[in-house]
mmCIF file with all atom_site columns, C-alpha atoms in Angstrom:
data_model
loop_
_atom_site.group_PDB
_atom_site.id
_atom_site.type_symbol
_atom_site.label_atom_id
_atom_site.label_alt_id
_atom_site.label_comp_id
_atom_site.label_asym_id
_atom_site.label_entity_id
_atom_site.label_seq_id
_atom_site.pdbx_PDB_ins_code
_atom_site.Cartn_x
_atom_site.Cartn_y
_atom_site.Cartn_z
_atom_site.occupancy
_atom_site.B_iso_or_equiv
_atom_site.pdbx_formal_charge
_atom_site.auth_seq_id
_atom_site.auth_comp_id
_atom_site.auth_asym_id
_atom_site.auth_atom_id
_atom_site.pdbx_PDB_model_num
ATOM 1   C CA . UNK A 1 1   ? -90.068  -89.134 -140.071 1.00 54.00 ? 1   UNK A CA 1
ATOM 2   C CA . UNK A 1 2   ? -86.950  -88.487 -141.834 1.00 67.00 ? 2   UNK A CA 1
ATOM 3   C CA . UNK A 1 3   ? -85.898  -85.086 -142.605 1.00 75.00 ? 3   UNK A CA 1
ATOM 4   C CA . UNK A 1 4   ? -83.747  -84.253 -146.003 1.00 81.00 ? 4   UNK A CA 1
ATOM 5   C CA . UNK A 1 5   ? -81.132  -81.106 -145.609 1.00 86.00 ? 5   UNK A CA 1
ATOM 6   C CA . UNK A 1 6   ? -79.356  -81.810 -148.406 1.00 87.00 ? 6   UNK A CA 1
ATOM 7   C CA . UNK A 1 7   ? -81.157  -78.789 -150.030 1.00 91.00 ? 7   UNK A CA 1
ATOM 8   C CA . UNK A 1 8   ? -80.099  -76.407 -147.074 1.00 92.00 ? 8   UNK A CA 1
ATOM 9   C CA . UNK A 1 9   ? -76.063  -77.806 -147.050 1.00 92.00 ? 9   UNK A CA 1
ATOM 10  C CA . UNK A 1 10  ? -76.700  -77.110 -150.724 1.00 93.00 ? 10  UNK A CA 1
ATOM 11  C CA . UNK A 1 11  ? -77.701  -73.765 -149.999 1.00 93.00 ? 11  UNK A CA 1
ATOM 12  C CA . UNK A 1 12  ? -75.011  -72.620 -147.535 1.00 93.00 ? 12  UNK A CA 1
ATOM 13  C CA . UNK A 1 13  ? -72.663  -73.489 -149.748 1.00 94.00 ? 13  UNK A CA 1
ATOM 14  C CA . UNK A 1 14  ? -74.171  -71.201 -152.164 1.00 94.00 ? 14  UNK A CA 1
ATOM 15  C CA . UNK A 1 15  ? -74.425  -68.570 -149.587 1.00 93.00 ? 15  UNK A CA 1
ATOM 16  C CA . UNK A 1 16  ? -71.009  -68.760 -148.667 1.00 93.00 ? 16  UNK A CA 1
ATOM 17  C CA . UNK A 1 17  ? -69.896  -68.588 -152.217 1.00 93.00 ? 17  UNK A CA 1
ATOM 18  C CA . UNK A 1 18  ? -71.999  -65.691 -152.853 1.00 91.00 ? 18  UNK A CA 1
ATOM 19  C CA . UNK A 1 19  ? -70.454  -64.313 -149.006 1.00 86.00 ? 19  UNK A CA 1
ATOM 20  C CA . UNK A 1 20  ? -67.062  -64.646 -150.143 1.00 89.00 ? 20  UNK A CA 1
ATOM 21  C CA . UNK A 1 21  ? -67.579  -62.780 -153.337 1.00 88.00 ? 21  UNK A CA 1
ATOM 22  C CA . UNK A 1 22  ? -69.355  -60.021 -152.120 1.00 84.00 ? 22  UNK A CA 1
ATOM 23  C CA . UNK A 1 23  ? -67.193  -59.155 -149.371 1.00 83.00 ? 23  UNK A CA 1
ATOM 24  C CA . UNK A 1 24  ? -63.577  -59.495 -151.159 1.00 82.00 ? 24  UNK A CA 1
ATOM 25  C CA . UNK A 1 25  ? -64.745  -58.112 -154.507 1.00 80.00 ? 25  UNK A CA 1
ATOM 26  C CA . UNK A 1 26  ? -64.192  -54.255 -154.653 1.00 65.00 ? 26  UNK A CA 1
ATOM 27  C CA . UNK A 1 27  ? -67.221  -52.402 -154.090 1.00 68.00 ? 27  UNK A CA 1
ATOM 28  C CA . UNK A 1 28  ? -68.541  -48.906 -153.826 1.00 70.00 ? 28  UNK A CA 1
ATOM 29  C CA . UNK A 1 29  ? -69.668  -48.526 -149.771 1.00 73.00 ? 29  UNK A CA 1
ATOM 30  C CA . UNK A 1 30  ? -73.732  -47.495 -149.784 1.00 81.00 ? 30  UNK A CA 1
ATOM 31  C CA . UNK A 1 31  ? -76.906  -48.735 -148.912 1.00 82.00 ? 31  UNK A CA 1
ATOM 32  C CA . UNK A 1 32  ? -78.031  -51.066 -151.783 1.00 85.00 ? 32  UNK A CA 1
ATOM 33  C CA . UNK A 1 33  ? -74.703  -53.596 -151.003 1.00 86.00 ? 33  UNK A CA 1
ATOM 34  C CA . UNK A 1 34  ? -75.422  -53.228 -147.184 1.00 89.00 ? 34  UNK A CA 1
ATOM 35  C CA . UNK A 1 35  ? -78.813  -54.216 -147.591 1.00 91.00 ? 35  UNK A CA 1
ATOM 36  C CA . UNK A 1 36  ? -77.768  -56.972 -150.242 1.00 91.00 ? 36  UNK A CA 1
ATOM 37  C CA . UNK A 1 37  ? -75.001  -58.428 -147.145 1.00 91.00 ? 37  UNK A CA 1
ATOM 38  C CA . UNK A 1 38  ? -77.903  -58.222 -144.412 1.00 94.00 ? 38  UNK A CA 1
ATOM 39  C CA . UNK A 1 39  ? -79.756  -60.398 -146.734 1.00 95.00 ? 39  UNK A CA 1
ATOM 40  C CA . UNK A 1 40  ? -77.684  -62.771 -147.841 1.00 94.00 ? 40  UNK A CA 1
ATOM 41  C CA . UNK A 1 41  ? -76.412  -62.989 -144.010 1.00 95.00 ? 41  UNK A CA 1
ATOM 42  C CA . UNK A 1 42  ? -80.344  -63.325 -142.813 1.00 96.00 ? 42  UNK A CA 1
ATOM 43  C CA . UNK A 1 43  ? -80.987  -65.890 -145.708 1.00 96.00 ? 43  UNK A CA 1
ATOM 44  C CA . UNK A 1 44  ? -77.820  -67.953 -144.353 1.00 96.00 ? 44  UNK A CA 1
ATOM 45  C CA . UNK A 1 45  ? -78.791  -67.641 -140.763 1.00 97.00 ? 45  UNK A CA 1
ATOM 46  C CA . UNK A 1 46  ? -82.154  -68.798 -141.480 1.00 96.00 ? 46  UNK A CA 1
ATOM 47  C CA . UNK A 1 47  ? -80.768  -71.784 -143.434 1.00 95.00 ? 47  UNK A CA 1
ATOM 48  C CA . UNK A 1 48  ? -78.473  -72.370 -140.498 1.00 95.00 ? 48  UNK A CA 1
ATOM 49  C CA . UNK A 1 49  ? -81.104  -72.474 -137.972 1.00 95.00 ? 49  UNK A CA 1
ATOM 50  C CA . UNK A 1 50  ? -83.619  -74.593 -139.875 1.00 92.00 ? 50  UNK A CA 1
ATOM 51  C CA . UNK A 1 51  ? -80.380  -77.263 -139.809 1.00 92.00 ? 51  UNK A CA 1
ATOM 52  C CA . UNK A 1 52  ? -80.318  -76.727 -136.128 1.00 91.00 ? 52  UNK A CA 1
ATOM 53  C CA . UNK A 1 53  ? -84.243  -76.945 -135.744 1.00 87.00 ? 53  UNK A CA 1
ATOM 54  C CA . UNK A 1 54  ? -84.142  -80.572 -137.551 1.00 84.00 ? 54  UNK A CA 1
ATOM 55  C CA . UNK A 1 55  ? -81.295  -81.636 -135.296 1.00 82.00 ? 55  UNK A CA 1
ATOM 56  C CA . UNK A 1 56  ? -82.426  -80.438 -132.283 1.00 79.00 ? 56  UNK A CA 1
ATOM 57  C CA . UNK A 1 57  ? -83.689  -83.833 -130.590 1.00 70.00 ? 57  UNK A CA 1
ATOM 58  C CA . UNK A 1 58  ? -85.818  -84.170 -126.725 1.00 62.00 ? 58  UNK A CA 1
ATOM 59  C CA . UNK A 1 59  ? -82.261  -84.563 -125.618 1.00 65.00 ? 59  UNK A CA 1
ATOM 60  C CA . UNK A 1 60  ? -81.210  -80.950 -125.944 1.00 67.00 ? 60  UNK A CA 1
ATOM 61  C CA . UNK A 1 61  ? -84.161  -79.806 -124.021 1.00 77.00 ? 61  UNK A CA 1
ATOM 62  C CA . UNK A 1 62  ? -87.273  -78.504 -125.627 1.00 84.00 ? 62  UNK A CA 1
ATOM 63  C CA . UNK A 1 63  ? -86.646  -75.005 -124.677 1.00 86.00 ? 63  UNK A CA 1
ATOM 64  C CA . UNK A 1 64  ? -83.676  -74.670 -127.136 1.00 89.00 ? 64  UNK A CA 1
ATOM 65  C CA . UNK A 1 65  ? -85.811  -76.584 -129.605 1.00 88.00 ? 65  UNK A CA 1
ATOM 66  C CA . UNK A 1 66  ? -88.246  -73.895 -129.590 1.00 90.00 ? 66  UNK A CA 1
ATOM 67  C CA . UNK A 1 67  ? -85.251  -71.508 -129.412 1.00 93.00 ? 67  UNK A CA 1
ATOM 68  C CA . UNK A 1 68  ? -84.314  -72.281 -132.893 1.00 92.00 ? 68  UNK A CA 1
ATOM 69  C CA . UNK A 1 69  ? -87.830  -73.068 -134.869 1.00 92.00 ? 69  UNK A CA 1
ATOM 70  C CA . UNK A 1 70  ? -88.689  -69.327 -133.203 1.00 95.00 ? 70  UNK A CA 1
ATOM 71  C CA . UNK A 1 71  ? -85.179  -67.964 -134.169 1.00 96.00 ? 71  UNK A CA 1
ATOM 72  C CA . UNK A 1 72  ? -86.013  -69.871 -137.801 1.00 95.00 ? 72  UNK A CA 1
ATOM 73  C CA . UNK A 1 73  ? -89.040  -68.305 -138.370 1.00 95.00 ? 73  UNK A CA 1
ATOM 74  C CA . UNK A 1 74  ? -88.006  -64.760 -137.783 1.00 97.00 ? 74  UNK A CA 1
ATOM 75  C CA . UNK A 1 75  ? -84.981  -64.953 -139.597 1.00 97.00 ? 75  UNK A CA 1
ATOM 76  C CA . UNK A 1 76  ? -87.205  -66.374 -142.576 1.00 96.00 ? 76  UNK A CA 1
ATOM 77  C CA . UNK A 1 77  ? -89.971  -64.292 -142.474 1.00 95.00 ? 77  UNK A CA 1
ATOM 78  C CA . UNK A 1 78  ? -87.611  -61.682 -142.891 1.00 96.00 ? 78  UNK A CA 1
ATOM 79  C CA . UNK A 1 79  ? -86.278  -62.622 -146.119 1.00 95.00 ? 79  UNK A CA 1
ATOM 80  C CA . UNK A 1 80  ? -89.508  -61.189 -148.633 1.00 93.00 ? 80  UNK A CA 1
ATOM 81  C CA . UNK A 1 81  ? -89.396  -57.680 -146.472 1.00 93.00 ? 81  UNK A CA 1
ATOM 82  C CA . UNK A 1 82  ? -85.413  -57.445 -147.125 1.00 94.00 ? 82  UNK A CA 1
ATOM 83  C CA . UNK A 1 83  ? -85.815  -58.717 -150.936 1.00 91.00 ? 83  UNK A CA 1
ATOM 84  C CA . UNK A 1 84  ? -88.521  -55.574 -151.183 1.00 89.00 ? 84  UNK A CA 1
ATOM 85  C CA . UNK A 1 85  ? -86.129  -53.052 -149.111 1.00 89.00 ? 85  UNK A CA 1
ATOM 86  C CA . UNK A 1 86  ? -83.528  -54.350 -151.312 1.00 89.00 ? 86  UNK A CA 1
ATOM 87  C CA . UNK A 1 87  ? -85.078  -53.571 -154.381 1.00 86.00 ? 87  UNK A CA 1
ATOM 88  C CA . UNK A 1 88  ? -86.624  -50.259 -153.428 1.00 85.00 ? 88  UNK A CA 1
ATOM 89  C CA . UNK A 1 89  ? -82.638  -49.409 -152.947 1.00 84.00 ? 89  UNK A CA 1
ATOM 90  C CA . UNK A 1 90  ? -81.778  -50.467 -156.350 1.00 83.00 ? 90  UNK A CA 1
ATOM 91  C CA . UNK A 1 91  ? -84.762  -48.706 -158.090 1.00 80.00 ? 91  UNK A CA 1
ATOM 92  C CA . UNK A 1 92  ? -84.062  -45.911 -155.635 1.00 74.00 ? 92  UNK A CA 1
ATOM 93  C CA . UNK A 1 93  ? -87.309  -45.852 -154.783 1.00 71.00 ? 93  UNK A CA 1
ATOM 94  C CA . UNK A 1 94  ? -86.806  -45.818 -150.887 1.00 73.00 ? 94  UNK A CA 1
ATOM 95  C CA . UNK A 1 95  ? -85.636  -42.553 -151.017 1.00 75.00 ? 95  UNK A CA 1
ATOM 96  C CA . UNK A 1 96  ? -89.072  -41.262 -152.335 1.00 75.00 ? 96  UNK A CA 1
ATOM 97  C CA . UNK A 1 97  ? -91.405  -43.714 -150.022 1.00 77.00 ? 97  UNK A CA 1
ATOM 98  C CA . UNK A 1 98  ? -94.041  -41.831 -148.702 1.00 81.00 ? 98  UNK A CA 1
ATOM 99  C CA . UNK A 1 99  ? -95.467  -42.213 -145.145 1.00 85.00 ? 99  UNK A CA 1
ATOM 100 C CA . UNK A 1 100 ? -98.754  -44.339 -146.067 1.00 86.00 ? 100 UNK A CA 1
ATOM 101 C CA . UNK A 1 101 ? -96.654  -46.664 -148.300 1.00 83.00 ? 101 UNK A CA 1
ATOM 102 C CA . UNK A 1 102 ? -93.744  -46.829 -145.615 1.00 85.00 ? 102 UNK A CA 1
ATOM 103 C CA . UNK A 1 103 ? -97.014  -48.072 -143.059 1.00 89.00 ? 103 UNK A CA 1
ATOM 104 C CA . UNK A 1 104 ? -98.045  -50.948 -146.212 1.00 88.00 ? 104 UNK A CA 1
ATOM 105 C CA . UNK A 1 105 ? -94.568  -51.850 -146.542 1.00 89.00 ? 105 UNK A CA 1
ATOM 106 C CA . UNK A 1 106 ? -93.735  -52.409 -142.605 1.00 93.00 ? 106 UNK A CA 1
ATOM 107 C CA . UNK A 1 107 ? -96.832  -53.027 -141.157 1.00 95.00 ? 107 UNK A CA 1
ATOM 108 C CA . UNK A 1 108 ? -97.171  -56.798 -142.042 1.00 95.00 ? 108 UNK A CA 1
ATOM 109 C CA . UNK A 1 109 ? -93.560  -57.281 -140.973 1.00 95.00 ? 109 UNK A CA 1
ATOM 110 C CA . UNK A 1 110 ? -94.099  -55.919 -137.441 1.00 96.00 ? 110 UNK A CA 1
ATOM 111 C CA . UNK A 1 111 ? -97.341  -57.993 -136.801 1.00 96.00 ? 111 UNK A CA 1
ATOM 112 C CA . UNK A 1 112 ? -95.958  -61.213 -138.601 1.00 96.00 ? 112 UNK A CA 1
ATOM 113 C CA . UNK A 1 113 ? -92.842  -60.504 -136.446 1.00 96.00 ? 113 UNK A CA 1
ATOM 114 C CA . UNK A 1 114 ? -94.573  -60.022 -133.301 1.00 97.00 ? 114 UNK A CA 1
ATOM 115 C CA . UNK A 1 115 ? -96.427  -63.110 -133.561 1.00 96.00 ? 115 UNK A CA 1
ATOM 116 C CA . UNK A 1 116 ? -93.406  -65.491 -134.350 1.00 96.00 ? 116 UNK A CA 1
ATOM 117 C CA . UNK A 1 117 ? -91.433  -63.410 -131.132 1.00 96.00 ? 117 UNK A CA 1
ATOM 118 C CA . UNK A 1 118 ? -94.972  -64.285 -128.830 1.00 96.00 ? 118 UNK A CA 1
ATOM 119 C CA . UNK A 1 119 ? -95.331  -67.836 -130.358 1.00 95.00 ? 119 UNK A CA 1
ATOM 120 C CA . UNK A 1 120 ? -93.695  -69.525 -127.668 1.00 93.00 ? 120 UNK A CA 1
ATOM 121 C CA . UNK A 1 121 ? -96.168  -68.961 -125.488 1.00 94.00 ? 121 UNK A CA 1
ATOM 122 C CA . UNK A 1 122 ? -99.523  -68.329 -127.518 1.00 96.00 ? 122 UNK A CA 1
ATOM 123 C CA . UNK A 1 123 ? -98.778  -70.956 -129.860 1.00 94.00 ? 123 UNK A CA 1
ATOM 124 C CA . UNK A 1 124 ? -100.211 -68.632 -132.837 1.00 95.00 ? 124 UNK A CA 1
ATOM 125 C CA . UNK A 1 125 ? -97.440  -69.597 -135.530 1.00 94.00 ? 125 UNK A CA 1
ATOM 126 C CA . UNK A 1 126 ? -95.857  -72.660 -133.984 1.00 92.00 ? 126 UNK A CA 1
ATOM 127 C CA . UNK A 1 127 ? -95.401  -74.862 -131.005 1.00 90.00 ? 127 UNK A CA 1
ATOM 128 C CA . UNK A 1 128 ? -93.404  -77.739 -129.673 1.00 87.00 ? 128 UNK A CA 1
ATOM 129 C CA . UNK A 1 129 ? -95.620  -80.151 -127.476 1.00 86.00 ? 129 UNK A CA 1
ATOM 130 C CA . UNK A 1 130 ? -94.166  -82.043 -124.021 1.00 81.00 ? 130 UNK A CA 1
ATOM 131 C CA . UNK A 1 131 ? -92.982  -84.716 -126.393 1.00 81.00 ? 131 UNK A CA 1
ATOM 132 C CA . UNK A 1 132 ? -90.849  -82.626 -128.176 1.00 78.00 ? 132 UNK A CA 1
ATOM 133 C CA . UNK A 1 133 ? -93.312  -82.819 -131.332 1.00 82.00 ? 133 UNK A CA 1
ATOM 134 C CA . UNK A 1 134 ? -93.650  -80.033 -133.467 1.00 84.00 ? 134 UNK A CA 1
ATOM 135 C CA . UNK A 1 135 ? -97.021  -78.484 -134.569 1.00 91.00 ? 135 UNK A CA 1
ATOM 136 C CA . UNK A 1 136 ? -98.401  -75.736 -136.771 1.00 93.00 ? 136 UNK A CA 1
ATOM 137 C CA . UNK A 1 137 ? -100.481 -73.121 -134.467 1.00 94.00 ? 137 UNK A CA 1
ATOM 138 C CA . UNK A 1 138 ? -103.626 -71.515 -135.990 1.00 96.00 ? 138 UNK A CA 1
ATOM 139 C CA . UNK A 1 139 ? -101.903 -68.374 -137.627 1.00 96.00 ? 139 UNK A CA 1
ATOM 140 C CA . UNK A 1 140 ? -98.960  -69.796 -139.305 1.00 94.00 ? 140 UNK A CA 1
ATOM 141 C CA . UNK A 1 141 ? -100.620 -69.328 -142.949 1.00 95.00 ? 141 UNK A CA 1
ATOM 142 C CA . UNK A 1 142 ? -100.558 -65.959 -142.175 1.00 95.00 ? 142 UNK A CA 1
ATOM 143 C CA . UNK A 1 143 ? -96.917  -66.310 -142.499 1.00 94.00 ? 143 UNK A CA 1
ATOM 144 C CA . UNK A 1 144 ? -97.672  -67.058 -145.881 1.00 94.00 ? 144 UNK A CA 1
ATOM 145 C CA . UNK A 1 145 ? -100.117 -64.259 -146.261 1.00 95.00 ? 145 UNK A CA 1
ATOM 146 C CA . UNK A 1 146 ? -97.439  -61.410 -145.765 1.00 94.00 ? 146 UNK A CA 1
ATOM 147 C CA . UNK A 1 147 ? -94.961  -63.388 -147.980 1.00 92.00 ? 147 UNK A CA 1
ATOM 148 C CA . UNK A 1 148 ? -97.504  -63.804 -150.831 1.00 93.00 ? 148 UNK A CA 1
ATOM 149 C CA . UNK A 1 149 ? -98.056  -59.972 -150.055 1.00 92.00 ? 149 UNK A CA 1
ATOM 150 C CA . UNK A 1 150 ? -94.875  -58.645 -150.568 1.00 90.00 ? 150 UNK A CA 1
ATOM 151 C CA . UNK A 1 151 ? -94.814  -60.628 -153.742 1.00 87.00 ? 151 UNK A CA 1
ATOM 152 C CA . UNK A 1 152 ? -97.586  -59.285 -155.430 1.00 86.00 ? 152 UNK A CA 1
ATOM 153 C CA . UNK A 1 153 ? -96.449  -55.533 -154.503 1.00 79.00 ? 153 UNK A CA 1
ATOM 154 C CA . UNK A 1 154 ? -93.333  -56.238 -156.268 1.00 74.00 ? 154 UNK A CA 1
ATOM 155 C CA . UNK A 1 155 ? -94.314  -57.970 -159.323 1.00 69.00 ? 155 UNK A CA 1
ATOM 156 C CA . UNK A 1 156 ? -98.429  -57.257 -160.384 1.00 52.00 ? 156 UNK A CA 1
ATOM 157 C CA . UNK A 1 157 ? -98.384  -53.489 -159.040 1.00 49.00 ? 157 UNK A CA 1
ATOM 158 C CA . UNK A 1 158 ? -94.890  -52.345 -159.138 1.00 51.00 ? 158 UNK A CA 1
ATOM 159 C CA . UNK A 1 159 ? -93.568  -50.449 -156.005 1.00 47.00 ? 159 UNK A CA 1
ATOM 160 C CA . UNK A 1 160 ? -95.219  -47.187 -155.996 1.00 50.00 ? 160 UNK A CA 1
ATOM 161 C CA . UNK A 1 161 ? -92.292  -44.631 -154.617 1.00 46.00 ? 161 UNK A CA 1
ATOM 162 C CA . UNK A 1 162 ? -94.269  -41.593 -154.601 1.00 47.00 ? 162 UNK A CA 1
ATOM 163 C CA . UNK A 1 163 ? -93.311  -39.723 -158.093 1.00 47.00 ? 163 UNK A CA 1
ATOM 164 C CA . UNK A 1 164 ? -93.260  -42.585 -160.231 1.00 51.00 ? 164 UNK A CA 1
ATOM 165 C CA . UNK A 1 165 ? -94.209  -46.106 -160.363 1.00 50.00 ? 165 UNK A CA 1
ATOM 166 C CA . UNK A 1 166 ? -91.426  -49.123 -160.144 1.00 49.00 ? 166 UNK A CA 1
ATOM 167 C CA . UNK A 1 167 ? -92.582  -52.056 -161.674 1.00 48.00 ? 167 UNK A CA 1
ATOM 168 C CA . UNK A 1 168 ? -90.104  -55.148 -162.214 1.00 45.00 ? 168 UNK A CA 1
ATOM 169 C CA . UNK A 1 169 ? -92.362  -57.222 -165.062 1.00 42.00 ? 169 UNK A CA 1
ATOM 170 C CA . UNK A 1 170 ? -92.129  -53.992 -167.431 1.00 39.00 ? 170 UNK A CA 1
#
């Protein structure tokens, strides 16, 4: 099977571009552009090791071939959580987070995290076989789950923040 990066070289050029401009264009030090650089940098990363992922072949050894579809998947699954920290900063809505939202808001992450950091050995998100063959493991849509979560707390409900109500559709 033939895999197609041209979407991912397409994308780290974008990323650099977008790298390059936010760290030489003048900007006021604080926590929404630090955030805004961790994602862009985790984005890149992840695009980075899905290249590496694709390219890494029986004769590299299948423990770095797990190495990077584990390192992929963490850096990726990241990206949703940092788009919603990142846009709790600009709304300045993480300032007012409560406790019990704080728990829905990192909860997911930590168990989604925790499973791709175990998956080399339970297999639950992904796994690479003795041939070097990579397979799906029996929680990887939950992957999907905590993505498709973070995306409906941003756009149906609007980030609650406490005192008021953030909603990005209104």
């Amino acid at each position: 099977m033939g895999y197609i990066i041209h979407y991912d070289i397409c994308a780290l050029v974008i990323y650099a571009i977008t790298g390059v401009v936010f760290y030489f264009k003048k900007r006021i030090p604080c926590n929404k552009n630090k955030v805004f650089g961790i994602l862009v940098g985790d984005s890149a990363l992840s695009t980075v090791l899905d290249i590496l992922s694709v390219f890494s072949t029986g004769e590299w050894g299948i423990g770095l071939k797990i190495f990077f579809h584990t390192a992929y998947y963490f850096t990726h699954n990241l990206i949703p959580f940092l788009f919603v920290i990142y846009i709790l900063f600009l709304t300045d809505g993480y300032k007012e987070m409560s406790a019990l939202f704080k728990s829905f808001l990192y909860t997911p992450m930590i168990v989604d995290l925790l499973l791709v950091i175990t998956t080399p050995v339970t297999h639950f998100i992904i796994y690479v076989d003795s041939q070097g063959g990579y397979h799906r493991g029996t929680l990887q849509p939950f992957t999907y789950i905590v993505a498709i979560y973070y995306l409906i707390s941003l756009t149906s409900r609007g980030c609650h923040t406490g005192t008021r109500s953030v909603s990005l559709l209104s």
